[in-house]
Coordinates of C-alpha atoms and ligand atoms in Angstrom, one line a residue:
X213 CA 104.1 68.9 161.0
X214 CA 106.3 70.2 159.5
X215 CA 107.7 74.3 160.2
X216 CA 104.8 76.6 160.4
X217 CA 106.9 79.4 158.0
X218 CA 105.3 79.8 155.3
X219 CA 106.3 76.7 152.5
X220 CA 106.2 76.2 149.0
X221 CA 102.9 74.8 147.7
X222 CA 102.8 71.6 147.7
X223 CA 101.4 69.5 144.9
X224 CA 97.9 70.6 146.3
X225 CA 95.9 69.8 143.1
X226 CA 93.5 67.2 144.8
X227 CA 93.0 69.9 148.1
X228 CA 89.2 70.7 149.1
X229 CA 89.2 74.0 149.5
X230 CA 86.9 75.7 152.3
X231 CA 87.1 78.9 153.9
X232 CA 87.4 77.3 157.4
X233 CA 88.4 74.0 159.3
X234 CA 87.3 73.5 162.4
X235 CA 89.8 70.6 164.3
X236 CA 87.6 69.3 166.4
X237 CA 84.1 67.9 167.1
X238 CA 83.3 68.8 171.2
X239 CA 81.1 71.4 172.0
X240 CA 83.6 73.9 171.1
X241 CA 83.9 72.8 167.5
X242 CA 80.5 72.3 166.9
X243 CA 79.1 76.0 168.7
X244 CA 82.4 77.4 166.1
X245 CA 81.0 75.4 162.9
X246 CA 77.4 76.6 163.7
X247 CA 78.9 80.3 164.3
X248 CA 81.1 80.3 161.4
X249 CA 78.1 79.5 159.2
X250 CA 76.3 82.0 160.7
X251 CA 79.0 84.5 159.0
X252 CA 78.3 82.2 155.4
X253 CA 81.6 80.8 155.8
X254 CA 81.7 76.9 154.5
X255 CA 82.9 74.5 157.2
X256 CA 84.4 71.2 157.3
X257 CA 85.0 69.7 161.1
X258 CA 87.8 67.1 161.8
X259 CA 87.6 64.8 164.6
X260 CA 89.7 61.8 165.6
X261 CA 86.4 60.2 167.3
X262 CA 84.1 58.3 165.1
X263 CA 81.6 60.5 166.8
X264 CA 80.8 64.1 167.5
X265 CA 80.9 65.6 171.1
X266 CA 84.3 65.1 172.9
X267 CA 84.3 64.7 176.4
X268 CA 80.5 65.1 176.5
X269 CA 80.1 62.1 174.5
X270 CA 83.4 60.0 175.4
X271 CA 83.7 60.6 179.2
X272 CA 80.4 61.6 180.2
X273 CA 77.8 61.0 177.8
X274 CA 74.9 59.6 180.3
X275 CA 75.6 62.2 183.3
X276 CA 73.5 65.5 183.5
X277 CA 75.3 68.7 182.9
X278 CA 73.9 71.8 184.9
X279 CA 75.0 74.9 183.8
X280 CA 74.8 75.5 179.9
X281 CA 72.6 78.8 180.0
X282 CA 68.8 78.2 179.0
X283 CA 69.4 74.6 179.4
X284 CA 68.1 73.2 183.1
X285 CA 69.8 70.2 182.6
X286 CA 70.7 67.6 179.8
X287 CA 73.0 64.8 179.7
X288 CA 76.1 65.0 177.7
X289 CA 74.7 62.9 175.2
X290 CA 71.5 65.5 175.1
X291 CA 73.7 68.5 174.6
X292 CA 75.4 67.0 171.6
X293 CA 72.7 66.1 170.0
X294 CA 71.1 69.6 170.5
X295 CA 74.6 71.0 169.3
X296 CA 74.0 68.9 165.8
X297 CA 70.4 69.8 165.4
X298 CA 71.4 73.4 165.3
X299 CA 74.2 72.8 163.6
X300 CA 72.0 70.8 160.7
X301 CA 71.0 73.9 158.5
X302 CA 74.8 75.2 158.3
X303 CA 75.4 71.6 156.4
X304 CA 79.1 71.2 157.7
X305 CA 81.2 68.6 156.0
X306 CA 82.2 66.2 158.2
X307 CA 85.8 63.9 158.2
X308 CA 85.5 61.7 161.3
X309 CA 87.4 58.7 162.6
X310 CA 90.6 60.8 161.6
X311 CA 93.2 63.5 163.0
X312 CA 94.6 66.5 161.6
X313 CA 97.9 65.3 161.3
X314 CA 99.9 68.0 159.3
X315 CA 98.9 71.9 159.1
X316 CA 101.2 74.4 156.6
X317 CA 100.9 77.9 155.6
X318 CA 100.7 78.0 151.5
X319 CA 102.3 81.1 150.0
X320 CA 99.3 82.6 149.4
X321 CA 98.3 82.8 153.0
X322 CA 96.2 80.0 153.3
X323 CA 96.3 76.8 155.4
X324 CA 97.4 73.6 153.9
X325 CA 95.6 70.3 156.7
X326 CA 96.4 66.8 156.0
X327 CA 94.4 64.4 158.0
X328 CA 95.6 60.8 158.9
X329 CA 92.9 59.4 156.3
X330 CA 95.3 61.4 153.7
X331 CA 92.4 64.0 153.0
X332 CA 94.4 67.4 152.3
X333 CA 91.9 71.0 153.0
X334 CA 93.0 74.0 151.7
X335 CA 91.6 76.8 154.2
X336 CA 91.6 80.5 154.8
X337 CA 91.2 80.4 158.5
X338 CA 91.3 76.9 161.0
X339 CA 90.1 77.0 164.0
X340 CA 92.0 74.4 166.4
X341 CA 88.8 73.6 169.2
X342 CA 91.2 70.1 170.4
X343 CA 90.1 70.0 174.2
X344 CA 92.5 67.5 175.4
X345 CA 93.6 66.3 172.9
X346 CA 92.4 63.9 170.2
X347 CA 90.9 60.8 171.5
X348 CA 92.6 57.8 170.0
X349 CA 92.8 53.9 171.1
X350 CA 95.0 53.0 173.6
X351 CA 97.2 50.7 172.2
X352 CA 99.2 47.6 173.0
X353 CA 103.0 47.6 174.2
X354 CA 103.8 44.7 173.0
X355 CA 107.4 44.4 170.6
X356 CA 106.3 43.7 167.4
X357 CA 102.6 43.3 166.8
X358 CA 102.2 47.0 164.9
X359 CA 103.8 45.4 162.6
X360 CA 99.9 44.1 161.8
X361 CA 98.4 46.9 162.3
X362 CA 95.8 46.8 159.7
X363 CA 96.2 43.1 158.3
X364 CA 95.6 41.2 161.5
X365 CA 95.5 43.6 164.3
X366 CA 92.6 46.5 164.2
X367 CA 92.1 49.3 167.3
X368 CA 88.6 49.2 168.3
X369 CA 86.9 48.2 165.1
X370 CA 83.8 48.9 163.8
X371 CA 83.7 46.9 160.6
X372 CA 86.2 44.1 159.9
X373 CA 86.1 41.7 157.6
X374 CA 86.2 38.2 158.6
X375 CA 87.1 35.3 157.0
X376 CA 84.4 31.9 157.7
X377 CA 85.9 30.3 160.3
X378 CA 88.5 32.5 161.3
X379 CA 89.4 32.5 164.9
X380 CA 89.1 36.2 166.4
X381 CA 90.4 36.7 169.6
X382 CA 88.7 40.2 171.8
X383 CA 90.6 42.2 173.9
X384 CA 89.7 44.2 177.2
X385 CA 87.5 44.3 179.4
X386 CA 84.8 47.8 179.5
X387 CA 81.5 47.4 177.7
X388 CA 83.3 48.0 173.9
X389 CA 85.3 44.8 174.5
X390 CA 82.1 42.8 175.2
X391 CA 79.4 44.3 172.7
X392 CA 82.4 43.7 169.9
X393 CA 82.8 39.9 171.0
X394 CA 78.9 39.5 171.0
X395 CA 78.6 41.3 167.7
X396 CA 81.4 39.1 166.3
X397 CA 80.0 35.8 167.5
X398 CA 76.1 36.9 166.3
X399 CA 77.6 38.2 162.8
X400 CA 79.9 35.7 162.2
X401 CA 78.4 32.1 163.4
X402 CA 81.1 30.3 161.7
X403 CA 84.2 32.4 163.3
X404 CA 85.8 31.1 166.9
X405 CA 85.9 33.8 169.2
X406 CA 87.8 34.4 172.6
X407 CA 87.5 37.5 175.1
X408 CA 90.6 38.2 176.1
X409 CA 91.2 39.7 179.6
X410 CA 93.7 39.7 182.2
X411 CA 90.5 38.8 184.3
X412 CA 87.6 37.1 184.2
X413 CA 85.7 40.0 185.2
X414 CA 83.8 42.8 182.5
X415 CA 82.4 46.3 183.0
X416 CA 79.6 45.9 181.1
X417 CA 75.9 46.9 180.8
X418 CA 73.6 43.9 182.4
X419 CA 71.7 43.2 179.6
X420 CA 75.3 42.4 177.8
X421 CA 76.7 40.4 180.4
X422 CA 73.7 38.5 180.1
X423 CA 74.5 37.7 176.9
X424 CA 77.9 37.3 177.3
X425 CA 77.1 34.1 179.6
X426 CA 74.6 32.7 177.5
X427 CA 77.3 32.8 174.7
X428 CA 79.4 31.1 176.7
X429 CA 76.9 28.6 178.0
X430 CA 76.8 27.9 173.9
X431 CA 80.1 27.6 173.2
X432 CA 80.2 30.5 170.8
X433 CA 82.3 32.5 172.9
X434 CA 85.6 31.6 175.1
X435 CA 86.9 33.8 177.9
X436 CA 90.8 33.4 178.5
X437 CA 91.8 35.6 181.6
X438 CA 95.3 36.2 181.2
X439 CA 97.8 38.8 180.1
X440 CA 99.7 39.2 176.9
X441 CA 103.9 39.3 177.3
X442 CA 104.5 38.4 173.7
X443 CA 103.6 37.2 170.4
X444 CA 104.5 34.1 167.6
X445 CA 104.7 34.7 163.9
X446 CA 104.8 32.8 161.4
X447 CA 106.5 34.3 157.7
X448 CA 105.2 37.9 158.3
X449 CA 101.8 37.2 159.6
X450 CA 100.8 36.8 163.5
X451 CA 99.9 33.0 164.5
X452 CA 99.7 33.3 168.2
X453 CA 99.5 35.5 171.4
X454 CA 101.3 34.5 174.0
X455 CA 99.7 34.8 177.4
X456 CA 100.5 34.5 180.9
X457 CA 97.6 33.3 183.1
X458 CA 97.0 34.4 186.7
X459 CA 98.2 31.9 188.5
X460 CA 101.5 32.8 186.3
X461 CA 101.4 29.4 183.8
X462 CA 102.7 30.3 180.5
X463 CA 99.5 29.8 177.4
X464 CA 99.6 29.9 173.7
X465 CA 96.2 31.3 172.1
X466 CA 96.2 31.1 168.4
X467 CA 94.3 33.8 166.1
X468 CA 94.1 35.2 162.6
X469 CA 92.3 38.5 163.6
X470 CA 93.2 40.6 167.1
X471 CA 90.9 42.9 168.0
X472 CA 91.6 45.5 170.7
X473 CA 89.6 47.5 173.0
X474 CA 91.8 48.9 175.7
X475 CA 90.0 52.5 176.0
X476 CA 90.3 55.7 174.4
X477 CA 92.7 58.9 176.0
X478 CA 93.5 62.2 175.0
X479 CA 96.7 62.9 173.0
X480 CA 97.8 66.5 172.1
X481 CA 99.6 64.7 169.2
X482 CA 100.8 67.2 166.6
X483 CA 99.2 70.5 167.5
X484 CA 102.5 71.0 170.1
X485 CA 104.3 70.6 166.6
X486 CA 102.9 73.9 164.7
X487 CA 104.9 76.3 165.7
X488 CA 102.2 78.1 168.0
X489 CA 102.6 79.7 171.0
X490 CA 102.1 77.5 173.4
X491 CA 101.8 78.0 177.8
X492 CA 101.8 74.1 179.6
X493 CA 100.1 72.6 176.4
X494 CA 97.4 75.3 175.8
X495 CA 97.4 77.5 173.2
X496 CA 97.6 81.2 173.9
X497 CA 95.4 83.2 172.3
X498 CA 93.9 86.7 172.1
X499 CA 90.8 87.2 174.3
X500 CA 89.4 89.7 171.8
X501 CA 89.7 87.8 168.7
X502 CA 90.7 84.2 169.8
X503 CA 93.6 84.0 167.4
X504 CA 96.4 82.3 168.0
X505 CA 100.6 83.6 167.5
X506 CA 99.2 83.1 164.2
X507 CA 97.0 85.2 161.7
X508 CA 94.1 83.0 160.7
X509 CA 94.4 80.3 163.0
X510 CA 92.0 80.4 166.1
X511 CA 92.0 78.2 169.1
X512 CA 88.9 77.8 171.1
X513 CA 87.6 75.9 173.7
X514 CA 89.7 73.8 176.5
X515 CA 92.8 74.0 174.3
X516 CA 93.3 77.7 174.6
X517 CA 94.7 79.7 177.5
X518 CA 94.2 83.5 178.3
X519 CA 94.0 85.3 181.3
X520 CA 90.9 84.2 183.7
X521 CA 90.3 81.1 181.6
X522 CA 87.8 78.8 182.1
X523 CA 87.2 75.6 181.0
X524 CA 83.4 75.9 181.0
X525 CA 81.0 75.0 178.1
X526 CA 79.6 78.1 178.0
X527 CA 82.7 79.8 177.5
X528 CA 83.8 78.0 174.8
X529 CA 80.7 79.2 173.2
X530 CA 81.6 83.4 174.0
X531 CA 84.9 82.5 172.4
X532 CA 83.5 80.5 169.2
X533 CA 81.4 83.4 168.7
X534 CA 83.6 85.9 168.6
X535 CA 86.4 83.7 166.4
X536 CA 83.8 83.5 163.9
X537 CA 83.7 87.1 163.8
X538 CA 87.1 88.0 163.7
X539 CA 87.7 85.2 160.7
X540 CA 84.7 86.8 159.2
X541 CA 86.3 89.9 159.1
X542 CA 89.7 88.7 157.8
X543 CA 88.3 86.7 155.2
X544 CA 86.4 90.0 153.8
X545 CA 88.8 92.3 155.1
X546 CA 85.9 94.7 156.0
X547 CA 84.0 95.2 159.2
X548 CA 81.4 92.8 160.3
X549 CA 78.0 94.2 161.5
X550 CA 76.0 92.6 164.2
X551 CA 73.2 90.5 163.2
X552 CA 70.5 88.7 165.5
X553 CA 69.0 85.6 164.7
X554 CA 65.4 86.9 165.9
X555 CA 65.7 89.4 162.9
X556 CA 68.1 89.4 160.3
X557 CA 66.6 87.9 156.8
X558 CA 70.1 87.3 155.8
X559 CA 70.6 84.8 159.1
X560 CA 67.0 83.8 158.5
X561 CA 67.8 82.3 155.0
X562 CA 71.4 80.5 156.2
X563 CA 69.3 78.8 159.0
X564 CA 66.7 77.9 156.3
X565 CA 63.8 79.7 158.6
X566 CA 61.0 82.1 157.7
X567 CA 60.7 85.1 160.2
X568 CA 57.5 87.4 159.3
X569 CA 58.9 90.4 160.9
X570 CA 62.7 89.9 159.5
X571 CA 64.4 93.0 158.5
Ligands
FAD1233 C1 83.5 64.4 183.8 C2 83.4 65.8 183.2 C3 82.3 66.5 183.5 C4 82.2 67.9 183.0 N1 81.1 68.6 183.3 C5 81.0 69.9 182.9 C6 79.9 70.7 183.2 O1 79.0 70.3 184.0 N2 79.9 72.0 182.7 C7 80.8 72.5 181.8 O2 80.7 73.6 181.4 N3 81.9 71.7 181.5 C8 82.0 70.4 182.0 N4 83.1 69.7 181.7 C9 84.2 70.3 180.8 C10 83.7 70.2 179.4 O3 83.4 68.9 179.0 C11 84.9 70.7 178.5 O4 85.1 72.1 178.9 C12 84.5 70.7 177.0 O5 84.3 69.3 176.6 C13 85.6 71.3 176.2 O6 85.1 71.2 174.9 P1 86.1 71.2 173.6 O7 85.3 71.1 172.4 O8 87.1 72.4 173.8 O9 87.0 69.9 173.8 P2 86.7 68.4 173.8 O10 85.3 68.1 174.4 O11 87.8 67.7 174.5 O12 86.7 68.0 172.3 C14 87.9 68.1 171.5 C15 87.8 67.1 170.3 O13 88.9 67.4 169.5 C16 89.3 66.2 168.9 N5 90.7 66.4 168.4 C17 91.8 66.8 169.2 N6 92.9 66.9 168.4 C18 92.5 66.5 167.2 C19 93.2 66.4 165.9 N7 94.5 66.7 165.8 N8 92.5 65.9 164.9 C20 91.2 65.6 165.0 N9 90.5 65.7 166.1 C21 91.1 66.2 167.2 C22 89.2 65.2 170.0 O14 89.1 63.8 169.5 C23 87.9 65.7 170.7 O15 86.7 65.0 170.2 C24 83.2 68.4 182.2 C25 84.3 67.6 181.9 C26 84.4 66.3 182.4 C27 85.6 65.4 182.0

């Protein structure tokens, strides 16, 4: 972005509006859609992930967590998935695989979010729940070859199209890398396809190392170990990688499509850019309300900083929670009563549940 003051609506015509964005889709974001619902606010949640559930589902998805209350112990995987079921009856809409790139204040007050699929949301109140950061592909430093970003070179990709024939060259060397050149090779008999690594070595599940080698025993898939120090093009489009082996010998590998998997990291990207008050890339916020140097904009979960912060599960939760009912009360401009779940009819019918003794 782009100035925080407040700027001249833009040609906003095509916006969705919504009362509230939540940027982000860890356990933060999704306890703050669920909560937000809960006050009958509509919802749409923004993650750059393909996926919902942050670091529970990118960095620890298969190891048990211990201390969300009422919960023994579930995997990070488990939690998310409990996080969505409650989530279901609140009927979020969802943008994923993209990044809020752009945030404005409109005249009127409300937030103006363009996302890097060129989706523009007109909200009343956002709620920034970023962890880390967004997790995006590592890419490769290599001069030149974004230039093909899109045409011929694609960032951990989960549908291309390939040509017959085509010769597709994989790169890395985790469990993505492989499953993507064993997908390609069983989807795409007729294409020739090479895993690229800068050794012959893969971090991989057994089962899919298995089949790595039998692909290989076939001839349906090539491993080159060796590392990439430049490239060869040919009238705009990319004709060959060029590689440097272990032992140091210079290699030319041709392709039409590169596809890489290098791993995924946090970037804070353009939050630092939104004119919030920030403390060592957190944002600070209120401990009462959860709001941010700015009126209607929240930040929850490991991306916000007050005094005796925690970055816990659990206390992103407390702070979605009460977000949801400070936005609540901005947006109606009146005080918000407390309502329980075991009770309240109104709750009862936004969660889609019957309750004989609801009041
Ligand atoms: C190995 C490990 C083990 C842990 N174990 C525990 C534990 O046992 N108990 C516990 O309480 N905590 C644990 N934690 C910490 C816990 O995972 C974090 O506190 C929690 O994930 C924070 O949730 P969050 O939703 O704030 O952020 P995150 O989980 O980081 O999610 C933020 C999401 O926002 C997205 N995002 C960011 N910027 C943008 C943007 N501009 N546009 C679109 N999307 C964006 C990111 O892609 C990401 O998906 C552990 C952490 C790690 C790394």
């Amino acid at each position: 972005m782009t100035a925080r003051a407040a700027a001249p609506a833009p040609d906003t015509v095509s916006a969705i509006d919504t009362d509230a964005v939540v940027i982000g889709a860890g356990p933060a974001g999704l306890f703050q859609a669920f909560q937000l619902g809960l006050q009958g606010l509509s919802v749409h949640i923004v993650d750059a992930l393909p996926h919902a559930g942050g670091q529970c589902a990118e960095l620890y998805a298969d190891k048990p967590i211990y201390d969300v209350p009422g919960i023994p112990v579930c995997t990070g995987r488990e939690l998310v998935a409990l996080l969505r079921e409650q989530l279901a009856p609140i009927q979020p809409q969802w943008h994923l695989g993209t990044q809020v790139q752009a945030l404005e204040t409109l005249a009127d007050g409300r937030f103006l979010l363009t996302t890097t699929a060129g989706t523009q949301l007109r909200a009343r109140c956002v709620f920034i729940a970023a962890g880390v950061g967004a997790f995006v592909p590592r890419t490769l430093k290599i001069a030149g070859i974004e230039a093909h970003l899109g045409r011929q070179l694609y960032y951990h990709p989960t549908e291309v199209e390939v040509a017959e024939g085509r010769q597709i060259v994989v790169h890395g060397g985790d469990e993505d890398a492989v499953a993507a050149a064993l997908r390609c090779a069983d989807d795409h008999p007729a294409a020739r396809v090479t895993l690229l690594h800068r050794r012959d070595v893969f971090q991989a599940a057994p089962e899919l190392l298995a089949r790595l080698q039998a692909l290989r025993d076939a001839g349906r898939i090539t491993v080159v170990a060796a590392q990439i120090n430049g490239i060869e093009e040919d009238d705009g489009r990319l004709t060959a990688l060029l590689l440097t082996d272990p032992q140091g010998a210079a290699q030319r590998l041709a392709l039409d499509q590169l596809w890489v998997y290098l791993g995924i990291s946090p970037r804070l990207g353009p939050i630092a850019d939104w004119g919030l008050a920030m403390e060592r890339k957190q944002l600070l916020v209120d401990a009462a309300t959860f709001s941010t140097s700015q009126p209607g904009i929240y930040a929850v979960g490991d991306i916000n900083h007050y005094a005796g912060k925690r970055r816990l599960i659990l206390c992103a939760f407390h702070e979605a929670t009460l977000a949801a009912f400070a936005a609540a009360e901005l947006v109606s401009g009146a005080k918000v009563a407390l309502q329980y779940t075991t009770t309240s009819a109104r709750l009862h019918a936004i969660l889609g549940v019957e309750h004989p003794g609801a009041s």
